[in-house]
PDB file of C-alpha atoms in Angstrom:
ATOM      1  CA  UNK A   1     -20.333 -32.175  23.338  1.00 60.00           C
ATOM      2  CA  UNK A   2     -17.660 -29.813  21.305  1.00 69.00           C
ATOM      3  CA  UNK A   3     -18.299 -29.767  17.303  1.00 81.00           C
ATOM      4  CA  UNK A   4     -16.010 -31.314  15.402  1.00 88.00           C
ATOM      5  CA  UNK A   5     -14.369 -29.216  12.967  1.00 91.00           C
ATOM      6  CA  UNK A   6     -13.653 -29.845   8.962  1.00 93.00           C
ATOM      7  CA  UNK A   7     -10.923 -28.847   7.980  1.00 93.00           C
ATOM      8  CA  UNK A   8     -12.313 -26.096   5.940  1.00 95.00           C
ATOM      9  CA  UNK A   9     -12.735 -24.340   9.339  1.00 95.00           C
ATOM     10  CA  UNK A  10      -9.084 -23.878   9.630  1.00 96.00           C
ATOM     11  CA  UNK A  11      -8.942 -21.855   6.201  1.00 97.00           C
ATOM     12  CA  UNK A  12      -8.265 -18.906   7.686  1.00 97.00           C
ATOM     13  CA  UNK A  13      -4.669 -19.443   9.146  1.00 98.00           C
ATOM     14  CA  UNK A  14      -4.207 -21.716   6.150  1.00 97.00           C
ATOM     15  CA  UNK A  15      -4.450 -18.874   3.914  1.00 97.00           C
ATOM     16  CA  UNK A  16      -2.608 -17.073   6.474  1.00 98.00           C
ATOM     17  CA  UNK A  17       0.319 -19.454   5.638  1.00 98.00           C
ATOM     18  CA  UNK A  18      -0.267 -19.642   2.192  1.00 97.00           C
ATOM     19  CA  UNK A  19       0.166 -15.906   1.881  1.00 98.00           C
ATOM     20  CA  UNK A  20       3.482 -15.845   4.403  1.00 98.00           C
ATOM     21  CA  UNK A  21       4.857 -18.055   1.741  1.00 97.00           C
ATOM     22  CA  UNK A  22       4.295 -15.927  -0.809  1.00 97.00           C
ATOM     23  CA  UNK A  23       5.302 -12.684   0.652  1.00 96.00           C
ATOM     24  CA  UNK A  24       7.841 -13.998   3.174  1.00 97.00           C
ATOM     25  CA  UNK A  25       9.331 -17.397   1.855  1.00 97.00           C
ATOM     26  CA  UNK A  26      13.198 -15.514   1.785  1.00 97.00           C
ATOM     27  CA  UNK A  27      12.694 -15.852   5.989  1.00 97.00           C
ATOM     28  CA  UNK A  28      14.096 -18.300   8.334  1.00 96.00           C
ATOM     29  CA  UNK A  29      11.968 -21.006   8.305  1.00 96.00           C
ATOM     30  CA  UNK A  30       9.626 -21.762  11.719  1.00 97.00           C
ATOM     31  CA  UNK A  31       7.925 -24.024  12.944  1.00 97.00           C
ATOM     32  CA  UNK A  32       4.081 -23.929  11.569  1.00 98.00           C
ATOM     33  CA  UNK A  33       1.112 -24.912  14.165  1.00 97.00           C
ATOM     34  CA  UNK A  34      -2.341 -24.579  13.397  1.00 97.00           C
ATOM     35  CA  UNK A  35      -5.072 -26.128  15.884  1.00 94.00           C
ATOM     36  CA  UNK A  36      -8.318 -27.294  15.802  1.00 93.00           C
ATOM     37  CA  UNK A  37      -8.424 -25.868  19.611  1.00 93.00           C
ATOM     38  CA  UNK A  38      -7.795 -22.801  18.357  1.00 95.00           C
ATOM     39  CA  UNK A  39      -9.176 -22.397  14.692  1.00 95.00           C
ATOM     40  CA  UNK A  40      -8.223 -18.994  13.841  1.00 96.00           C
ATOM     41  CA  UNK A  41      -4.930 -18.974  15.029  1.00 97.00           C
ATOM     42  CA  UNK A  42      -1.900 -19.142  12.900  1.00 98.00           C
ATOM     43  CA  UNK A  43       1.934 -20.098  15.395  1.00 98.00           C
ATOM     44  CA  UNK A  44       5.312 -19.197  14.088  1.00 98.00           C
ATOM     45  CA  UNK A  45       8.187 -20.607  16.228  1.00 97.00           C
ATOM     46  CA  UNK A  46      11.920 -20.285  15.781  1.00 96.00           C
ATOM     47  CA  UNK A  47      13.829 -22.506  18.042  1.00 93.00           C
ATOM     48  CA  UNK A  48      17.558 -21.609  19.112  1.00 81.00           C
ATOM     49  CA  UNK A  49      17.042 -18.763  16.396  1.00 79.00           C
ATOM     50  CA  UNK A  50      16.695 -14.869  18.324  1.00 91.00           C
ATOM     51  CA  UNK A  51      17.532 -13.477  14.914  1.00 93.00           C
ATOM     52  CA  UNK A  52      15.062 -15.013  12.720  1.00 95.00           C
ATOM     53  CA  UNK A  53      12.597 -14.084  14.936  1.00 95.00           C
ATOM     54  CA  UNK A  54      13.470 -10.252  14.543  1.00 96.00           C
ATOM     55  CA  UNK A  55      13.664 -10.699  10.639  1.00 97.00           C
ATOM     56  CA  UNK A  56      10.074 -12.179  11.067  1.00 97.00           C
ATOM     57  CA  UNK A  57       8.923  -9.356  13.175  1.00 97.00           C
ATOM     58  CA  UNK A  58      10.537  -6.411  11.417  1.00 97.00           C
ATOM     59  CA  UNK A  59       8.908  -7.713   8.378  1.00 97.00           C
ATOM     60  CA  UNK A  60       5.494  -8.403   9.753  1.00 96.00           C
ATOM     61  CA  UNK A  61       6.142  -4.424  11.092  1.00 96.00           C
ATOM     62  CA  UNK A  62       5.332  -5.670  14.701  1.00 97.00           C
ATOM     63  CA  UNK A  63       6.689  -2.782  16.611  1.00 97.00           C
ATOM     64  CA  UNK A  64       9.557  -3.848  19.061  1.00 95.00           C
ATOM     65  CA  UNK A  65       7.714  -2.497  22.047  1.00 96.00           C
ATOM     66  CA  UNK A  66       4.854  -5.244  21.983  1.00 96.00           C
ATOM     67  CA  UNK A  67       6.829  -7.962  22.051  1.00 97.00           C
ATOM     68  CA  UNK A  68       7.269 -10.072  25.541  1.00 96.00           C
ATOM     69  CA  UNK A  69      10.084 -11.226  26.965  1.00 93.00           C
ATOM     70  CA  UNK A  70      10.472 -13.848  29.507  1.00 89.00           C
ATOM     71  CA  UNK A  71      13.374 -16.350  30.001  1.00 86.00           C
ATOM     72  CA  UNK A  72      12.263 -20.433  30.926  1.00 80.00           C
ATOM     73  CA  UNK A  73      14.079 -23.591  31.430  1.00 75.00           C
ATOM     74  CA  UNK A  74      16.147 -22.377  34.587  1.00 75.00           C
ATOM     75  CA  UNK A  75      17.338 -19.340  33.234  1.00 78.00           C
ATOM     76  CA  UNK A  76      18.488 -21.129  29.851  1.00 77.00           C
ATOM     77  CA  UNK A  77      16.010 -19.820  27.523  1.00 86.00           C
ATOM     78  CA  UNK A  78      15.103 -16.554  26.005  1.00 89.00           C
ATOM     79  CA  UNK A  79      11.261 -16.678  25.167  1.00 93.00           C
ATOM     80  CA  UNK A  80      10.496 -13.829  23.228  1.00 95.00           C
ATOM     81  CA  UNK A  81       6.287 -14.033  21.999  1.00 97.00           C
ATOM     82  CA  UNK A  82       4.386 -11.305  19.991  1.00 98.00           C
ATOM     83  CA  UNK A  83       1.083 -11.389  18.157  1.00 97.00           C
ATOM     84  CA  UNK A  84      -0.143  -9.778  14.826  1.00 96.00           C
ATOM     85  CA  UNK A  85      -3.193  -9.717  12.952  1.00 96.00           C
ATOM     86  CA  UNK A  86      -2.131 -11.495   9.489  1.00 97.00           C
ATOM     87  CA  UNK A  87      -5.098 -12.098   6.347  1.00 97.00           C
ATOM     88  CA  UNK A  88      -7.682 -12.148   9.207  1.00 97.00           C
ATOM     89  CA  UNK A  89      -5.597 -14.866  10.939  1.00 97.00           C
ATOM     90  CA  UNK A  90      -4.250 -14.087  14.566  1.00 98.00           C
ATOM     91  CA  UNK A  91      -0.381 -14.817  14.141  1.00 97.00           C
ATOM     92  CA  UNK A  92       1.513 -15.783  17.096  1.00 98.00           C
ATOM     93  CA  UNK A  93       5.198 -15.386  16.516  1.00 98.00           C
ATOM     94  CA  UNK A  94       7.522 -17.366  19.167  1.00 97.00           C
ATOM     95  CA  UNK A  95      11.330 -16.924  19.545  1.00 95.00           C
ATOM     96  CA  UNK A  96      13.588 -19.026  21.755  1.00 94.00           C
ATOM     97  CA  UNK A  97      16.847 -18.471  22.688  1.00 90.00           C
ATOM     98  CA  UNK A  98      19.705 -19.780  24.476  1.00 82.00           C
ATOM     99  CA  UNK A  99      21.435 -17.884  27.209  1.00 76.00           C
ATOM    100  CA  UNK A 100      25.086 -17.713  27.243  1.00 70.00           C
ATOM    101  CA  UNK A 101      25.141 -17.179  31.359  1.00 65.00           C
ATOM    102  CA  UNK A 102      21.861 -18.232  32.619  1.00 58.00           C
ATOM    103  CA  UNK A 103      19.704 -15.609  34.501  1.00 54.00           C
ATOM    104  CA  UNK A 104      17.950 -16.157  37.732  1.00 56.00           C
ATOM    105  CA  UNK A 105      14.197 -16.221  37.473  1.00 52.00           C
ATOM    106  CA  UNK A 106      14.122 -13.350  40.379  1.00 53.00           C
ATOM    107  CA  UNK A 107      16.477 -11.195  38.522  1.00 55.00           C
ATOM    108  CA  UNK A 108      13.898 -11.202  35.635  1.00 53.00           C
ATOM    109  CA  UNK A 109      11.313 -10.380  37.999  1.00 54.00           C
ATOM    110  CA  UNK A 110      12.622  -7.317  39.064  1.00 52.00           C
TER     111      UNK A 110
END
């Protein structure tokens, strides 16, 4: 049987967040997820905003190369994902996208 966690075991991405506030609260705000599943782990996700997720990234001083791109929804959505090490927390940052001309999941393959 799995422990169950307090909620004192999620202080790390907590303060995480707490300190993205402080330094970052001028950005585009995302949506937050923090998970028992996943305890140290801190998720930033901007829907329908490609932009916000570059301000977020440029100021986190994620370099441009380790961020993934992948396109979902039958070719509709950009999906751009990165990760960062943030107050000990391990910060995912999400982007997604819509695509003015879908692309064929092939033609990203390639």
């Amino acid at each position: 049987m799995k422990e169950i966690l307090a909620l004192d075991d999620l202080a790390v991405p907590l303060r995480a967040l707490r300190l993205l506030v402080v330094d970052f609260g001028h950005l585009p705000a995302p949506t937050v997820s923090i998970s028992s599943i996943h305890p140290h782990r801190l998720e930033l996700a901007l829907h329908s905003d490609l932009p916000g997720f570059e301000a977020w990234r440029a100021a986190l001083d994620v370099a441009p190369v380790s961020v993934e791109y992948r396109v979902q929804g039958d070719g509709r959505t950009h999906v751009l994902r990165t990760t960062a090490v943030y107050a000990g927390a391990e910060l995912e940052l999400v982007g997604f996208g819509g695509v003015v001309a879908p692309v064929a999941a092939e033609a990203v393959a390639a």
